[in-house]
Phi, psi and omega in degrees: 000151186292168176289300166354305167297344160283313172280342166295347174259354187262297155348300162275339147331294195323310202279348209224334165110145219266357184291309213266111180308127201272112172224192184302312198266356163288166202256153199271310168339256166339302209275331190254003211021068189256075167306183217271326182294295174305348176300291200287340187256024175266332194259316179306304202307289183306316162345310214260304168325300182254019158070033186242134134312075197279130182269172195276356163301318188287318177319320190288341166244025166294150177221316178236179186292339200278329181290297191314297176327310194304292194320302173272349170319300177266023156296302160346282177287320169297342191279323191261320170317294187305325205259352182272351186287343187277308164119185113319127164234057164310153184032029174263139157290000000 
C-alpha cells in the first residue's frame, strides 16, 4: 500500500472511528457520515500529514475513499514531477 494510503486510512479512522472498516469503494458521504465541515478537516489534516495542497475544486469531486487515494497519489506525483523538475543545484553558490 502507498504511504498516502496509509496516512489517509489512519485519518479517516481517526475520524470515523477506529473500529470501523476502511475501504475503497465506500462513499465518505453517505457511508461515513462527512459533511462539508468534516471534508474541510480531513484534506487540512492530510494537507498538514504530506505537506500537499489539496485545492478545493479538487475536493469537491472526492466522493469515495478510492477518489480521496487518487487525489492525493496525484498531489504526489505533481509534487516529485516539480522537485525533480527543479533539479540538483550543483555548482551553484
Amino acid at each position: 500500500m502507498h504511504e498516502s494510503h496509509e496516512t489517509v486510512n489512519a485519518l479517516l479512522k481517526m475520524m470515523v472511528g477506529q473500529n470501523k472498516v476502511i475501504t475503497p469503494g465506500k462513499q465518505l458521504v453517505e457511508d461515513r457520515g462527512f459533511d462539508s465541515l468534516k471534508m474541510f478537516e480531513l484534506t487540512a489534516a492530510l494537507e498538514d500529514e504530506l505537506g500537499v495542497l489539496i485545492p478545493v475544486s479538487g475536493v469537491a469531486h472526492i466522493r469515495t475513499v478510492a477518489d480521496l487515494y487518487q487525489a492525493v497519489t496525484s498531489l504526489d506525483q505533481y509534487a516529485l514531477a516539480e522537485s525533480e523538475a527543479d533539479g540538483p543545484r550543483s555548482g551553484t553558490p
